[in-house]
Coordinates of C-alpha atoms in Angstrom, one line a residue:
M137 CA 192.1 143.3 46.8
A138 CA 190.2 140.4 48.5
D139 CA 186.8 139.6 47.2
P140 CA 184.1 140.6 49.7
V141 CA 182.0 137.7 48.8
S142 CA 184.9 135.2 49.3
S143 CA 185.8 136.8 52.6
R144 CA 182.3 136.6 53.9
S145 CA 182.0 132.9 52.9
L146 CA 185.3 132.1 54.8
R147 CA 184.0 133.8 57.9
H148 CA 180.8 131.8 57.7
R149 CA 182.7 128.5 57.4
R150 CA 184.9 129.4 60.4
L151 CA 181.8 130.3 62.4
A152 CA 180.1 127.0 61.5
I153 CA 183.2 125.0 62.6
L154 CA 183.3 126.9 65.9
V155 CA 179.6 126.3 66.5
A156 CA 180.0 122.5 65.7
A157 CA 183.0 122.2 68.1
L158 CA 181.2 124.1 70.8
A159 CA 178.2 121.8 70.4
A160 CA 180.4 118.7 70.7
V161 CA 182.2 119.9 73.8
T162 CA 178.9 120.9 75.4
A163 CA 177.2 117.6 74.7
L164 CA 180.2 115.7 76.1
A165 CA 180.4 117.8 79.2
C166 CA 176.6 117.5 79.8
W167 CA 176.8 113.7 79.5
G168 CA 179.6 113.6 82.1
A169 CA 177.7 116.0 84.4
Y170 CA 174.6 114.0 84.1
R171 CA 176.3 110.7 84.9
W172 CA 178.2 112.2 87.9
A173 CA 175.1 113.9 89.4
E174 CA 173.1 110.7 88.8
A175 CA 175.8 108.6 90.7
E176 CA 175.9 111.1 93.6
A177 CA 172.1 111.1 93.9
R178 CA 171.9 107.3 93.8
A179 CA 174.6 107.1 96.4
A180 CA 172.5 109.4 98.7
L181 CA 169.4 107.3 98.0
T182 CA 171.3 104.1 98.8
L183 CA 172.6 105.5 102.1
N184 CA 169.1 106.7 103.0
G185 CA 167.7 103.3 102.0
D186 CA 170.2 101.4 104.2
Q187 CA 169.2 103.5 107.2
R188 CA 165.5 103.1 106.6
L189 CA 165.9 99.3 106.2
G190 CA 167.7 99.1 109.5
L191 CA 164.8 101.0 111.2
Y192 CA 162.2 98.8 109.6
A193 CA 164.0 95.7 110.6
S194 CA 164.2 96.9 114.2
S195 CA 160.5 97.8 114.2
I196 CA 159.6 94.3 113.0
R197 CA 161.9 92.6 115.5
N198 CA 160.5 94.7 118.3
A199 CA 156.9 94.1 117.3
V200 CA 157.4 90.4 117.3
G201 CA 159.9 90.1 120.2
R202 CA 157.6 91.6 122.7
Y203 CA 155.3 88.5 122.4
D204 CA 158.0 85.8 122.3
Y205 CA 157.4 84.9 125.9
L206 CA 153.7 84.4 125.7
P207 CA 153.5 80.8 124.2
F208 CA 156.3 79.7 126.5
L209 CA 154.4 80.9 129.6
V210 CA 151.1 79.5 128.4
A211 CA 152.7 76.1 127.8
R212 CA 153.7 76.0 131.5
D213 CA 150.4 77.1 133.0
H214 CA 149.1 74.4 135.2
E215 CA 145.4 75.0 134.2
V216 CA 146.4 74.7 130.5
L217 CA 148.3 71.4 131.2
D218 CA 145.3 70.1 133.1
L219 CA 142.9 71.0 130.2
L220 CA 145.2 69.3 127.6
D221 CA 145.6 66.3 129.8
A222 CA 141.9 65.8 130.6
P223 CA 139.6 68.2 128.7
S224 CA 136.3 69.2 130.4
E225 CA 133.9 72.1 130.1
T226 CA 134.9 73.5 133.5
R227 CA 138.6 73.5 132.7
R228 CA 137.9 74.8 129.2
D229 CA 135.9 77.8 130.6
A230 CA 138.7 78.6 133.2
V231 CA 141.4 78.5 130.5
N232 CA 139.3 80.5 128.1
R233 CA 139.0 83.3 130.6
R234 CA 142.6 83.0 131.6
L235 CA 143.7 83.4 128.0
E236 CA 141.3 86.3 127.4
T237 CA 142.8 88.2 130.4
A238 CA 146.4 87.5 129.3
N239 CA 145.7 88.5 125.7
E240 CA 144.1 91.8 126.8
A241 CA 147.1 92.5 129.1
A242 CA 149.7 91.7 126.4
G243 CA 147.8 93.5 123.5
S244 CA 148.2 90.6 121.2
A245 CA 145.6 89.7 118.5
A246 CA 144.7 86.2 119.9
L247 CA 146.0 83.6 122.3
Y248 CA 144.9 79.9 122.1
V249 CA 145.8 76.3 122.9
V250 CA 145.4 73.3 120.6
N251 CA 145.8 69.6 121.5
R252 CA 148.3 67.3 119.9
S253 CA 145.9 66.6 117.0
G254 CA 145.5 70.3 116.2
L255 CA 142.1 70.9 117.7
A256 CA 141.8 74.2 119.5
L257 CA 140.5 73.6 123.0
A258 CA 140.6 77.1 124.4
A259 CA 141.1 80.7 123.0
S260 CA 141.1 84.3 124.1
N261 CA 138.3 85.0 121.6
W262 CA 136.0 82.3 122.9
A263 CA 133.2 84.8 123.7
D264 CA 132.8 85.7 120.0
P265 CA 131.0 82.9 118.2
A266 CA 131.8 84.2 114.8
Q267 CA 135.6 84.6 115.5
S268 CA 136.2 82.0 118.1
F269 CA 139.1 79.5 117.5
V270 CA 137.6 77.0 119.9
G271 CA 136.7 73.8 118.1
Q272 CA 138.6 74.6 115.0
T273 CA 141.4 72.3 113.6
Y274 CA 144.8 73.7 112.8
D275 CA 146.9 70.6 112.2
F276 CA 147.6 71.7 108.6
R277 CA 149.1 75.0 109.7
P278 CA 153.0 75.1 109.5
Y279 CA 153.3 76.7 112.9
F280 CA 151.6 73.7 114.5
R281 CA 153.8 71.2 112.7
Q282 CA 156.9 73.2 113.5
A283 CA 156.0 73.2 117.2
V284 CA 155.3 69.4 117.1
E285 CA 158.6 68.6 115.3
S286 CA 161.0 71.2 116.9
G287 CA 159.3 72.6 119.9
S288 CA 158.5 76.0 118.5
G289 CA 157.3 77.6 115.3
R290 CA 156.9 80.9 113.5
Y291 CA 154.5 81.6 110.6
F292 CA 152.7 84.5 108.9
G293 CA 149.4 83.9 107.3
I294 CA 145.7 84.9 107.0
G295 CA 143.6 83.4 109.7
V296 CA 141.3 80.6 108.4
T297 CA 138.7 81.5 111.0
T298 CA 138.8 85.3 111.2
G299 CA 140.1 86.1 107.7
L300 CA 142.6 88.6 109.3
P301 CA 146.3 88.4 108.7
G302 CA 148.8 87.9 111.5
Y303 CA 152.1 86.4 112.7
F304 CA 151.8 83.2 114.7
L305 CA 154.3 82.1 117.4
S306 CA 153.9 78.6 118.7
H307 CA 155.4 76.5 121.5
A308 CA 155.0 72.8 122.3
V309 CA 153.3 71.9 125.6
H310 CA 154.7 68.9 127.3
R311 CA 153.6 66.8 130.3
G312 CA 156.9 65.2 131.3
E313 CA 158.4 63.9 128.1
A314 CA 155.0 63.6 126.3
L315 CA 153.7 66.2 123.8
I316 CA 150.1 67.0 124.8
G317 CA 149.5 70.2 122.8
V318 CA 150.7 73.5 121.4
A319 CA 150.3 77.1 122.7
V320 CA 149.9 79.8 120.0
V321 CA 149.9 83.6 120.0
K322 CA 148.7 85.6 117.0
I323 CA 150.3 89.0 116.5
D324 CA 148.7 91.9 114.5
L325 CA 151.3 93.6 112.3
E326 CA 148.8 96.0 110.7
P327 CA 150.0 98.9 112.8
L328 CA 153.5 98.6 111.3
Q329 CA 152.0 99.0 107.8
R330 CA 149.9 102.0 108.8
D331 CA 153.1 103.7 110.2
W332 CA 154.9 102.9 106.9
A333 CA 152.0 104.3 104.8
A334 CA 151.8 107.5 107.0
G335 CA 155.5 108.1 106.3
G336 CA 154.9 108.2 102.5
E337 CA 157.6 105.7 101.8
R338 CA 157.6 102.5 99.7
V339 CA 158.5 99.5 101.7
L340 CA 157.4 95.9 101.4
V341 CA 158.2 92.6 103.2
T342 CA 158.2 89.3 101.3
D343 CA 158.3 85.7 102.6
E344 CA 160.6 82.9 101.4
N345 CA 158.4 82.5 98.3
G346 CA 158.7 86.2 97.2
I347 CA 155.1 87.0 98.2
V348 CA 154.4 90.4 99.6
F349 CA 152.5 90.2 102.9
L350 CA 153.4 93.5 104.5
S351 CA 153.5 96.7 102.6
S352 CA 153.1 100.5 102.8
H353 CA 150.9 100.2 99.7
A354 CA 147.7 98.2 100.1
D355 CA 147.5 97.2 96.4
W356 CA 150.9 95.5 96.7
K357 CA 149.9 93.1 99.4
Y358 CA 149.4 89.4 98.8
R359 CA 151.1 89.6 95.3
A360 CA 154.1 87.8 94.1
L361 CA 157.3 89.6 92.9
R362 CA 157.6 86.9 90.2
P363 CA 155.3 84.1 88.9
L364 CA 155.1 81.2 91.4
P365 CA 156.1 77.6 90.5
D366 CA 153.3 75.0 90.6
V367 CA 154.8 73.3 93.7
V368 CA 154.7 76.5 95.6
K369 CA 151.1 77.1 94.6
A370 CA 150.2 73.6 95.7
R371 CA 151.9 74.1 99.1
L372 CA 150.1 77.5 99.6
A373 CA 146.8 75.9 98.8
Q374 CA 147.5 73.1 101.3
T375 CA 148.5 75.4 104.2
R376 CA 146.0 78.2 103.2
Q377 CA 148.7 80.7 104.2
Y378 CA 146.9 83.4 102.2
D379 CA 143.5 82.0 102.5
R380 CA 142.3 80.4 99.2
S381 CA 143.4 83.2 96.9
E382 CA 146.3 82.7 94.6
P383 CA 148.8 85.6 94.8
A384 CA 148.9 87.4 91.5
P385 CA 152.2 88.7 90.0
L386 CA 153.1 92.2 91.1
G387 CA 154.6 93.0 87.8
L388 CA 158.2 93.7 89.0
R389 CA 160.8 93.9 86.3
D390 CA 164.5 93.6 87.3
G391 CA 167.0 96.0 85.9
P392 CA 170.8 96.2 86.2
L393 CA 172.5 96.0 89.5
A394 CA 173.5 99.4 91.0
E395 CA 176.0 100.3 93.7
N396 CA 176.1 98.5 97.1
G397 CA 173.9 95.6 96.0
A398 CA 170.9 97.8 95.0
R399 CA 169.0 97.0 91.9
L400 CA 167.1 99.1 89.3
V401 CA 163.5 97.8 89.0
S402 CA 160.3 99.0 87.5
L403 CA 156.6 98.6 88.5
P404 CA 153.4 99.3 86.7
D405 CA 152.2 102.9 87.2
P406 CA 148.7 102.8 88.6
L407 CA 148.0 106.4 87.4
S408 CA 149.0 105.7 83.7
H409 CA 147.7 102.6 81.9
G410 CA 150.5 100.6 80.4
A411 CA 153.3 102.9 81.8
R412 CA 155.9 101.8 84.3
H413 CA 157.7 103.6 87.1
A414 CA 161.4 103.2 87.9
Y415 CA 162.7 102.6 91.4
L416 CA 166.0 101.8 93.2
M417 CA 165.3 98.6 95.2
Q418 CA 167.4 97.7 98.3
E419 CA 167.0 94.5 100.3
L420 CA 167.7 93.4 103.8
P421 CA 167.1 89.7 104.8
L422 CA 165.6 88.8 108.2
P423 CA 167.0 85.3 108.5
E424 CA 165.2 84.6 111.8
F425 CA 161.9 85.0 110.1
G426 CA 162.8 83.8 106.6
W427 CA 161.6 87.2 105.3
T428 CA 163.2 90.0 103.2
I429 CA 162.6 93.7 103.6
R430 CA 162.7 95.7 100.4
F431 CA 162.8 99.5 100.2
L432 CA 162.0 101.3 96.9
S433 CA 163.3 104.7 96.2
D434 CA 161.8 106.8 93.5
L435 CA 164.3 107.6 90.7
E436 CA 162.4 110.6 89.3
P437 CA 164.1 113.0 91.7
V438 CA 167.5 111.4 90.7
K439 CA 166.7 112.0 87.0
A440 CA 165.6 115.5 87.7
Q441 CA 168.7 116.3 89.7
A442 CA 171.0 114.8 87.0
A443 CA 169.1 116.7 84.3
G444 CA 169.5 119.9 86.3
A445 CA 173.2 119.3 86.6
A446 CA 173.5 118.8 82.8
V447 CA 171.5 121.9 82.1
L448 CA 173.7 123.9 84.5
T449 CA 176.8 122.5 82.8
A450 CA 175.5 123.4 79.4
M451 CA 174.6 126.9 80.6
G452 CA 178.1 127.3 82.1
I453 CA 179.8 126.2 78.9
L454 CA 177.7 128.5 76.8
L455 CA 178.3 131.4 79.2
L456 CA 182.0 130.7 79.0
A457 CA 181.9 130.6 75.2
A458 CA 179.9 133.8 75.2
A459 CA 182.4 135.4 77.5
L460 CA 185.3 134.4 75.2
A461 CA 183.4 135.7 72.2
L462 CA 182.7 138.9 73.9
G463 CA 186.3 139.3 74.9
W464 CA 187.5 138.7 71.4
Q465 CA 185.1 141.3 70.1
R466 CA 185.7 143.8 72.9
R467 CA 188.4 145.8 71.2
Q468 CA 186.3 146.3 68.1
T469 CA 182.9 146.8 69.8
L470 CA 183.8 148.4 73.1
R471 CA 181.9 151.6 72.4
L472 CA 178.9 149.7 71.1
Q473 CA 178.9 147.4 74.1
Q474 CA 179.2 150.3 76.5
E475 CA 176.2 151.9 74.9
A476 CA 174.3 148.7 74.9
R477 CA 175.2 148.1 78.6
V478 CA 174.0 151.5 79.6
T479 CA 170.8 151.0 77.7
L480 CA 170.3 147.5 79.2
E481 CA 171.0 148.7 82.7
R482 CA 168.5 151.5 82.2
R483 CA 165.9 149.0 81.0
V484 CA 166.6 146.7 83.8
E485 CA 166.2 149.5 86.3
E486 CA 162.9 150.5 84.7
R487 CA 161.7 146.9 84.6
T488 CA 162.8 146.4 88.2
A489 CA 161.0 149.6 89.3
E490 CA 157.9 148.3 87.4
L491 CA 158.2 144.9 89.1
L492 CA 158.6 146.5 92.5
T493 CA 155.6 148.7 92.0
A494 CA 153.6 145.7 90.8
N495 CA 154.7 143.6 93.7
R496 CA 153.7 146.3 96.2
V497 CA 150.3 146.7 94.6
L498 CA 149.9 142.9 94.7
R499 CA 150.9 142.7 98.3
E500 CA 148.5 145.4 99.2
A501 CA 145.7 143.7 97.3
Q502 CA 146.6 140.4 99.0
E503 CA 146.6 142.0 102.5
E504 CA 143.1 143.5 101.7
L505 CA 141.8 140.1 100.6
V506 CA 143.2 138.4 103.7
Q507 CA 141.7 141.1 105.9
A508 CA 138.3 140.7 104.1
G509 CA 138.5 137.0 104.7
K510 CA 139.2 137.5 108.3
L511 CA 136.2 139.8 108.7
A512 CA 134.0 137.3 106.8
A513 CA 135.2 134.5 109.1
L514 CA 134.7 136.7 112.1
G515 CA 131.1 137.3 111.1
Q516 CA 130.5 133.6 110.6
M517 CA 132.2 132.7 113.9
S518 CA 130.0 135.3 115.7
A519 CA 126.9 133.7 114.2
A520 CA 128.1 130.2 115.3
L521 CA 128.8 131.5 118.8
A522 CA 125.4 133.1 119.1
H523 CA 123.8 129.8 118.1
E524 CA 125.9 127.8 120.6
I525 CA 124.9 130.2 123.5
N526 CA 121.2 130.3 122.5
Q527 CA 120.2 127.2 124.5
P528 CA 122.2 128.1 127.7
L529 CA 120.5 131.5 127.5
A530 CA 117.1 129.9 127.3
A531 CA 118.0 127.7 130.2
I532 CA 119.0 130.8 132.2
R533 CA 115.7 132.5 131.5
T534 CA 113.9 129.4 132.7
F535 CA 116.0 129.2 135.9
V536 CA 115.4 133.0 136.5
A537 CA 111.6 132.5 136.2
S538 CA 111.5 129.5 138.5
T539 CA 113.9 131.3 140.9
R540 CA 111.4 134.2 141.3
L541 CA 108.6 131.8 142.2
L542 CA 110.8 129.9 144.6
A543 CA 111.9 133.2 146.2
E544 CA 108.3 134.2 146.7
R545 CA 107.6 130.9 148.4
G546 CA 110.7 131.3 150.6
E547 CA 112.4 128.1 149.4
T548 CA 115.9 129.4 150.0
A549 CA 117.8 126.1 149.3
M550 CA 116.3 125.7 145.9
V551 CA 116.9 129.3 145.1
R552 CA 120.6 128.8 145.9
D553 CA 120.7 125.7 143.7
N554 CA 119.1 127.6 140.8
L555 CA 121.5 130.5 141.2
A556 CA 124.4 128.1 141.2
M557 CA 123.1 126.6 137.9
I558 CA 122.7 130.1 136.5
G559 CA 126.3 130.8 137.4
D560 CA 127.4 127.6 135.9
L561 CA 125.6 128.2 132.6
A562 CA 127.0 131.8 132.5
E563 CA 130.5 130.4 133.1
R564 CA 129.9 127.8 130.4
M565 CA 128.9 130.5 127.9
A566 CA 132.0 132.4 128.6
V567 CA 134.1 129.3 128.0
L568 CA 132.1 128.5 124.8
S569 CA 132.9 132.0 123.5
G570 CA 136.6 131.2 123.8
H571 CA 136.4 128.1 121.7
L572 CA 136.3 130.1 118.4
K573 CA 139.3 132.1 119.6
D574 CA 141.1 128.8 120.3
F575 CA 140.4 127.7 116.8
A576 CA 142.6 130.6 115.4
R577 CA 145.2 130.6 118.2
K578 CA 145.9 127.8 120.5
G579 CA 145.2 128.7 124.2
P580 CA 146.1 126.9 127.4
A581 CA 143.8 124.2 128.6
R582 CA 143.3 122.9 132.1
V583 CA 144.3 119.2 131.9
E584 CA 142.6 117.2 134.6
A585 CA 140.8 113.9 135.1
V586 CA 137.4 114.3 133.5
P587 CA 134.6 111.7 134.1
V588 CA 133.1 110.9 130.7
A589 CA 129.6 110.1 132.0
R590 CA 129.3 113.5 133.8
A591 CA 130.5 115.4 130.7
M592 CA 128.1 113.5 128.5
D593 CA 125.2 114.2 131.0
R594 CA 125.9 117.9 130.9
A595 CA 126.0 117.9 127.1
L596 CA 122.7 116.1 127.0
A597 CA 121.2 118.6 129.5
L598 CA 122.0 121.4 127.0
L599 CA 120.2 119.6 124.2
A600 CA 117.5 118.1 126.4
S601 CA 114.7 120.3 125.1
R602 CA 115.5 119.7 121.4
L603 CA 115.9 116.0 121.9
R604 CA 112.5 115.9 123.6
E605 CA 110.8 118.0 120.9
E606 CA 112.2 115.8 118.1
E607 CA 111.5 112.6 120.1
V608 CA 115.1 111.4 120.0
Q609 CA 115.6 108.2 122.0
V610 CA 118.9 108.3 124.0
E611 CA 120.6 105.0 125.0
Q612 CA 123.6 105.7 127.2
S613 CA 126.1 103.1 128.4
I614 CA 129.1 104.8 129.8
P615 CA 130.9 103.2 132.8
P616 CA 131.2 105.4 135.9
D617 CA 135.0 104.7 136.1
A618 CA 135.6 106.1 132.6
R619 CA 137.9 109.0 133.2
V620 CA 140.0 110.7 130.5
R621 CA 142.7 113.3 130.5
G622 CA 141.4 116.7 129.3
D623 CA 139.4 119.8 130.1
A624 CA 135.8 119.2 131.3
V625 CA 134.2 122.2 129.5
R626 CA 136.0 121.6 126.3
L627 CA 135.0 117.9 126.3
E628 CA 131.4 118.9 126.9
Q629 CA 131.6 121.2 123.9
V630 CA 132.9 118.3 121.8
F631 CA 129.9 116.2 122.9
V632 CA 127.5 119.0 122.3
N633 CA 128.8 119.5 118.7
L634 CA 128.6 115.8 118.0
L635 CA 125.2 115.3 119.5
R636 CA 123.8 118.3 117.6
N637 CA 125.2 117.0 114.3
A638 CA 123.6 113.6 115.1
A639 CA 120.3 115.3 115.8
D640 CA 120.5 117.2 112.6
A641 CA 121.3 114.0 110.6
M642 CA 118.1 112.3 112.0
A643 CA 115.8 115.3 111.5
K644 CA 114.0 113.7 108.5
C645 CA 114.3 110.1 109.7
E646 CA 111.4 108.1 111.2
E647 CA 113.6 106.3 113.7
R648 CA 115.6 108.7 115.9
C649 CA 118.0 106.9 118.3
L650 CA 121.2 108.1 119.9
T651 CA 123.5 105.4 121.3
L652 CA 126.3 106.6 123.6
T653 CA 129.0 104.2 124.7
A654 CA 132.5 104.2 126.2
D655 CA 134.9 101.2 126.0
R656 CA 138.4 100.9 127.3
S657 CA 141.0 100.3 124.6
S658 CA 144.8 99.9 124.4
E659 CA 145.1 103.7 124.0
G660 CA 142.7 104.8 126.7
W661 CA 138.9 105.2 126.3
E662 CA 137.0 105.0 123.0
I663 CA 133.8 107.0 123.2
R664 CA 131.2 106.3 120.4
I665 CA 128.2 108.5 119.4
R666 CA 126.0 106.5 117.0
D667 CA 122.9 107.9 115.3
T668 CA 120.3 106.4 112.9
G669 CA 120.5 109.2 110.4
T670 CA 121.5 109.3 106.8
G671 CA 125.1 108.5 107.3
I672 CA 128.2 110.1 105.7
A673 CA 128.5 110.3 102.0
E674 CA 131.7 108.9 100.6
A675 CA 132.5 112.2 98.9
H676 CA 132.5 114.0 102.2
Q677 CA 134.7 111.5 104.2
F678 CA 137.9 113.6 103.8
Q679 CA 136.3 117.0 104.3
L680 CA 134.3 116.5 107.5
F681 CA 136.8 118.2 109.8
D682 CA 137.8 121.1 107.4
P683 CA 136.9 124.6 108.7
F684 CA 133.6 125.9 107.2
F685 CA 132.8 122.7 105.4
T686 CA 129.1 121.9 105.9
T687 CA 126.4 119.9 104.0
K688 CA 123.6 121.9 105.7
E689 CA 121.5 124.5 103.9
V690 CA 122.5 128.2 104.0
G691 CA 121.9 129.6 107.4
Q692 CA 121.8 126.2 109.1
G693 CA 125.4 126.1 110.1
L694 CA 128.9 127.4 109.4
G695 CA 130.8 124.1 109.4
L696 CA 132.9 125.0 112.5
G697 CA 131.6 122.4 115.0
L698 CA 133.5 119.4 113.8
S699 CA 136.7 121.4 113.0
L700 CA 136.7 122.8 116.6
S701 CA 136.0 119.4 118.1
Y702 CA 138.8 117.9 116.1
G703 CA 141.3 120.5 117.4
I704 CA 140.1 120.1 121.0
V705 CA 140.5 116.4 121.0
R706 CA 143.9 116.6 119.3
D707 CA 145.0 119.1 122.0
F708 CA 144.2 116.4 124.6
G709 CA 146.4 113.9 122.9
G710 CA 143.5 112.0 121.3
T711 CA 141.8 111.4 117.9
L712 CA 138.4 112.0 116.4
R713 CA 137.2 110.1 113.4
A714 CA 133.9 109.3 111.6
E715 CA 132.6 106.2 110.1
N716 CA 129.3 104.7 108.9
N717 CA 127.4 102.1 110.9
P718 CA 126.8 98.8 109.0
E719 CA 123.1 99.0 109.9
G720 CA 122.9 102.6 108.8
G721 CA 123.6 106.0 110.3
A722 CA 126.9 107.6 111.3
C723 CA 129.3 107.0 114.2
F724 CA 131.8 109.5 115.6
V725 CA 134.6 107.9 117.7
V726 CA 136.5 110.0 120.2
Q727 CA 139.7 108.3 121.4
L728 CA 141.2 109.9 124.5
P729 CA 144.0 108.9 126.9
E730 CA 142.9 107.5 130.2
A731 CA 143.5 109.7 133.3
Q732 CA 146.0 108.2 135.6

């Protein structure tokens, strides 16, 4: 008869061997699954990176190519030739204005002409003494030397006069066979970077020295991928390509090469001191510029996907092993398994029923909370609407009182005018009451050509009594030809909200001045409302346009005005932003498309 102790020990040894074998198989399969999933995810990242690099290259070429013709045309302008041939104040003034007009029409950053010694004789920014290129010497700039030596030049650098970065295109100006000067156009590439940053991707462009000058991340700009040799530092100091600052190393560390020429790299993690973040870097050269575009793909999702595949593989193997073990034991434990299964199913059903009940109670509670929130919001909106209608009602009462006196005097014409104004104010109140509804559900708007000056005058008329009482000085400079695409009443509502906020901000200030201007821009009309109030706190910069956000005391406002105004301007295809004035106070900028 077998010894029970010996038999039990043998079973334990067999079980230990099976567990060790299962662990080895599981580890090997997990490693293979991890490597396979990692390779697949990297291949997808590489394909996406190639596509993105192609798009970025096209955007750069388009941004520069649209201005290629400008230096060539300027170099053949007869007034420019006359100025370079025989400079005079009269010719300089004529060319300045000609370049200013051409620069505005083309949308470039600057357009200027230098003589053969590198002295700027005329520029599109001649009217700005602080930024004007006129009288500055640029013979040390590579784009000037390239144009002198080969007829044309290309160069990216920070402006030595303005301190603003840009891409310079130059073309030699000849009178017959003689070189008499160089025509230069400066292109602003900052919009490209803003688009890249808005897309949330990591892209950077480096020059022939490996210095980042365009990037979706501002803290990467003007930094070198690798330490610069002394000869390069000396050349940069001479040409002042990046002003007088020496580009600091970016901290890039190269890793092994991956598929399709991509490379694994790492950069310091700004959120964790001393830590580094891994990326897959892909490159695309732009030989016509001497640049290289680099696209960085975050490898954390790749690791997570590979780890998930390894975990799933381990779970699959363990489940298979469990199934085999259960099959082996089935004949011996069929009855016990059946009972356990029935018990488990009953518990699962009970637990499922409990979860369903809990979910139903949770949904009901959530619906009640949402409904309570809607009712609270409706109450706040009603209060805001009553406040917005209060001044038109006061105006209506005034018009009614004056209309009685006029009717008694028999002045019919003025009675009709007052009744028309009463009707207009009543209509305006009806429209104002719909703005809060538009905040919750977008409604149709009447898109038409709206004169900005008239809309601003009507908004000022609604606030005239308050502005007089608080002794607010209004300085208005809006051209009569400023017409934007939108809805007149809604635009008036935007102005009313912004003017009221400005008045509130100046309530405790000694100097109360409102400055209202409108200037034409490349995107339409830019309307600015400046005040001399307390300005905008840095902590509130990103919350100004959130619904129900307000810095006023309880009962002074619900925080809906700016949110409603933002939605109205956005519906018209425009933008609304806030900034602080350098001399103090806040400035709200309404950008709207021009009415054709």
